[in-house]
Amino acid sequence: MSERIVSLPDANATHILGMDLGKSLTAGSVLLLTGELGSGKTTLVQGLAQGMNIVDSIVSPTFTIINEYFSGRLPLYHLDLYRLTSAEVDDIQLESYWLGLETELGVVAIEWAERLSYLPANYLRLELTYDRVDGRIAKISTIS
């Protein structure tokens, strides 16, 4: 496991981090996003989509659970588990997204990933925090 801390002084810096990731991620990449409300998870995914050349408007799938985008260089599957319990998350079999079982293999970005009771074998965890003085901070861990 490798880990690094990135200072994100404003929302634009969070967006740019997402763009940089979007330019480099490959099919099968999974991003597990954690952090309180307002910590920048959706902003990061908006940048991710821009870096993947997705032209659609990216909104949080808080009520729909999953938004799928196919207009970029890879599909983006944006999931928001905020309104689900861990048992409900288990029932929707999210591994089909990161294994490419029923969908084309793409990039999977999961907000509120701490609700997952099972994890993919390889993933990038981004723990976003907000500090009034320092702004946002991303702790990025790679698990492979």
mmCIF file of C-alpha atoms in Angstrom, residues 17-144:
data_model
loop_
_atom_site.group_PDB
_atom_site.id
_atom_site.type_symbol
_atom_site.label_atom_id
_atom_site.label_comp_id
_atom_site.label_asym_id
_atom_site.label_seq_id
_atom_site.Cartn_x
_atom_site.Cartn_y
_atom_site.Cartn_z
ATOM 1 C CA LEU A 17 -7.013 16.499 -8.871
ATOM 2 C CA GLY A 18 -10.008 14.699 -10.358
ATOM 3 C CA MET A 19 -9.036 15.817 -13.878
ATOM 4 C CA ASP A 20 -5.505 14.518 -13.419
ATOM 5 C CA LEU A 21 -6.837 11.168 -12.222
ATOM 6 C CA GLY A 22 -9.318 11.020 -15.098
ATOM 7 C CA LYS A 23 -6.533 11.425 -17.634
ATOM 8 C CA SER A 24 -4.516 8.535 -16.201
ATOM 9 C CA LEU A 25 -6.969 5.904 -14.952
ATOM 10 C CA THR A 26 -7.524 2.755 -16.976
ATOM 11 C CA ALA A 27 -10.498 0.446 -17.464
ATOM 12 C CA GLY A 28 -11.163 -1.465 -14.261
ATOM 13 C CA SER A 29 -10.007 1.353 -11.969
ATOM 14 C CA VAL A 30 -12.044 1.787 -8.790
ATOM 15 C CA LEU A 31 -12.020 4.951 -6.675
ATOM 16 C CA LEU A 32 -13.390 4.664 -3.158
ATOM 17 C CA LEU A 33 -14.328 8.143 -1.964
ATOM 18 C CA THR A 34 -14.896 8.880 1.710
ATOM 19 C CA GLY A 35 -15.460 12.110 3.584
ATOM 20 C CA GLU A 36 -18.144 14.166 5.253
ATOM 21 C CA LEU A 37 -20.839 16.087 3.392
ATOM 22 C CA GLY A 38 -19.223 19.013 1.596
ATOM 23 C CA SER A 39 -15.721 17.514 1.591
ATOM 24 C CA GLY A 40 -15.530 17.512 -2.224
ATOM 25 C CA LYS A 41 -16.412 13.999 -3.357
ATOM 26 C CA THR A 42 -18.754 15.077 -6.157
ATOM 27 C CA THR A 43 -16.442 17.932 -7.174
ATOM 28 C CA LEU A 44 -13.642 15.398 -7.547
ATOM 29 C CA VAL A 45 -15.846 13.145 -9.708
ATOM 30 C CA GLN A 46 -16.788 16.132 -11.881
ATOM 31 C CA GLY A 47 -13.075 16.716 -12.505
ATOM 32 C CA LEU A 48 -12.560 12.999 -13.076
ATOM 33 C CA ALA A 49 -15.231 13.034 -15.779
ATOM 34 C CA GLN A 50 -13.694 16.082 -17.440
ATOM 35 C CA GLY A 51 -10.304 14.354 -17.466
ATOM 36 C CA MET A 52 -11.979 11.361 -19.142
ATOM 37 C CA ASN A 53 -13.462 13.672 -21.824
ATOM 38 C CA ILE A 54 -17.029 13.078 -20.668
ATOM 39 C CA VAL A 55 -19.262 15.874 -21.929
ATOM 40 C CA ASP A 56 -22.345 15.081 -19.812
ATOM 41 C CA SER A 57 -23.229 17.138 -16.752
ATOM 42 C CA ILE A 58 -22.096 15.244 -13.650
ATOM 43 C CA VAL A 59 -24.440 15.330 -10.679
ATOM 44 C CA SER A 60 -24.399 13.294 -7.512
ATOM 45 C CA PRO A 61 -26.532 10.152 -7.812
ATOM 46 C CA THR A 62 -27.753 10.498 -4.216
ATOM 47 C CA PHE A 63 -31.298 9.459 -5.107
ATOM 48 C CA THR A 64 -30.649 7.320 -8.191
ATOM 49 C CA ILE A 65 -27.668 5.506 -6.577
ATOM 50 C CA ILE A 66 -25.833 4.987 -9.904
ATOM 51 C CA ASN A 67 -25.200 7.317 -12.857
ATOM 52 C CA GLU A 68 -23.541 5.846 -15.937
ATOM 53 C CA TYR A 69 -21.661 7.976 -18.481
ATOM 54 C CA PHE A 70 -20.508 6.621 -21.829
ATOM 55 C CA SER A 71 -19.464 9.743 -23.782
ATOM 56 C CA GLY A 72 -15.779 9.746 -22.741
ATOM 57 C CA ARG A 73 -12.707 7.670 -23.479
ATOM 58 C CA LEU A 74 -13.982 5.069 -20.962
ATOM 59 C CA PRO A 75 -17.317 4.525 -19.265
ATOM 60 C CA LEU A 76 -17.676 6.184 -15.867
ATOM 61 C CA TYR A 77 -19.889 4.598 -13.248
ATOM 62 C CA HIS A 78 -20.612 7.099 -10.474
ATOM 63 C CA LEU A 79 -22.206 5.600 -7.376
ATOM 64 C CA ASP A 80 -23.436 7.289 -4.209
ATOM 65 C CA LEU A 81 -24.141 4.989 -1.272
ATOM 66 C CA TYR A 82 -25.176 7.736 1.188
ATOM 67 C CA ARG A 83 -28.811 6.626 1.485
ATOM 68 C CA LEU A 84 -28.075 2.888 1.731
ATOM 69 C CA THR A 85 -27.162 0.585 4.591
ATOM 70 C CA SER A 86 -24.316 -1.887 4.173
ATOM 71 C CA ALA A 87 -26.863 -4.698 3.773
ATOM 72 C CA GLU A 88 -28.633 -2.793 0.983
ATOM 73 C CA VAL A 89 -25.286 -2.159 -0.709
ATOM 74 C CA ASP A 90 -24.543 -5.896 -0.614
ATOM 75 C CA ASP A 91 -27.863 -6.603 -2.323
ATOM 76 C CA ILE A 92 -27.059 -4.522 -5.431
ATOM 77 C CA GLN A 93 -23.902 -6.522 -6.265
ATOM 78 C CA LEU A 94 -21.612 -3.648 -7.175
ATOM 79 C CA GLU A 95 -18.771 -6.006 -8.067
ATOM 80 C CA SER A 96 -20.439 -6.397 -11.466
ATOM 81 C CA TYR A 97 -19.208 -2.864 -12.237
ATOM 82 C CA TRP A 98 -15.560 -3.333 -11.273
ATOM 83 C CA LEU A 99 -15.384 -6.818 -12.769
ATOM 84 C CA GLY A 100 -17.145 -5.839 -16.004
ATOM 85 C CA LEU A 101 -19.648 -8.678 -15.646
ATOM 86 C CA GLU A 102 -22.790 -6.978 -16.962
ATOM 87 C CA THR A 103 -21.343 -3.671 -18.106
ATOM 88 C CA GLU A 104 -18.389 -2.534 -20.154
ATOM 89 C CA LEU A 105 -15.300 -2.229 -17.979
ATOM 90 C CA GLY A 106 -14.653 1.399 -17.098
ATOM 91 C CA VAL A 107 -13.839 3.615 -14.122
ATOM 92 C CA VAL A 108 -15.960 3.172 -10.992
ATOM 93 C CA ALA A 109 -16.165 6.095 -8.545
ATOM 94 C CA ILE A 110 -18.017 5.298 -5.317
ATOM 95 C CA GLU A 111 -19.030 8.059 -2.902
ATOM 96 C CA TRP A 112 -19.606 7.007 0.727
ATOM 97 C CA ALA A 113 -17.501 3.906 0.073
ATOM 98 C CA GLU A 114 -17.266 3.154 3.790
ATOM 99 C CA ARG A 115 -20.691 1.506 3.378
ATOM 100 C CA LEU A 116 -19.128 -1.272 1.259
ATOM 101 C CA SER A 117 -18.762 -4.504 3.201
ATOM 102 C CA TYR A 118 -16.633 -6.043 0.438
ATOM 103 C CA LEU A 119 -13.924 -4.347 -1.602
ATOM 104 C CA PRO A 120 -12.348 -4.967 -4.985
ATOM 105 C CA ALA A 121 -8.886 -6.534 -5.032
ATOM 106 C CA ASN A 122 -7.341 -3.269 -6.305
ATOM 107 C CA TYR A 123 -8.529 0.269 -5.675
ATOM 108 C CA LEU A 124 -7.585 3.854 -5.025
ATOM 109 C CA ARG A 125 -9.002 5.256 -1.762
ATOM 110 C CA LEU A 126 -9.425 9.013 -1.489
ATOM 111 C CA GLU A 127 -10.301 10.203 1.984
ATOM 112 C CA LEU A 128 -11.358 13.842 1.735
ATOM 113 C CA THR A 129 -11.424 16.086 4.771
ATOM 114 C CA TYR A 130 -12.155 19.764 5.180
ATOM 115 C CA ASP A 131 -10.367 22.107 7.523
ATOM 116 C CA ARG A 132 -11.419 25.769 7.876
ATOM 117 C CA VAL A 133 -7.801 26.889 7.898
ATOM 118 C CA ASP A 134 -6.124 24.521 5.437
ATOM 119 C CA GLY A 135 -9.059 23.840 3.116
ATOM 120 C CA ARG A 136 -9.556 20.349 1.758
ATOM 121 C CA ILE A 137 -7.038 17.586 2.156
ATOM 122 C CA ALA A 138 -6.996 14.326 0.222
ATOM 123 C CA LYS A 139 -5.344 11.258 1.690
ATOM 124 C CA ILE A 140 -4.775 8.973 -1.285
ATOM 125 C CA SER A 141 -4.057 5.280 -0.710
ATOM 126 C CA THR A 142 -3.401 2.718 -3.413
ATOM 127 C CA ILE A 143 -4.335 -0.874 -2.632
ATOM 128 C CA SER A 144 -3.185 -3.539 -5.076
#
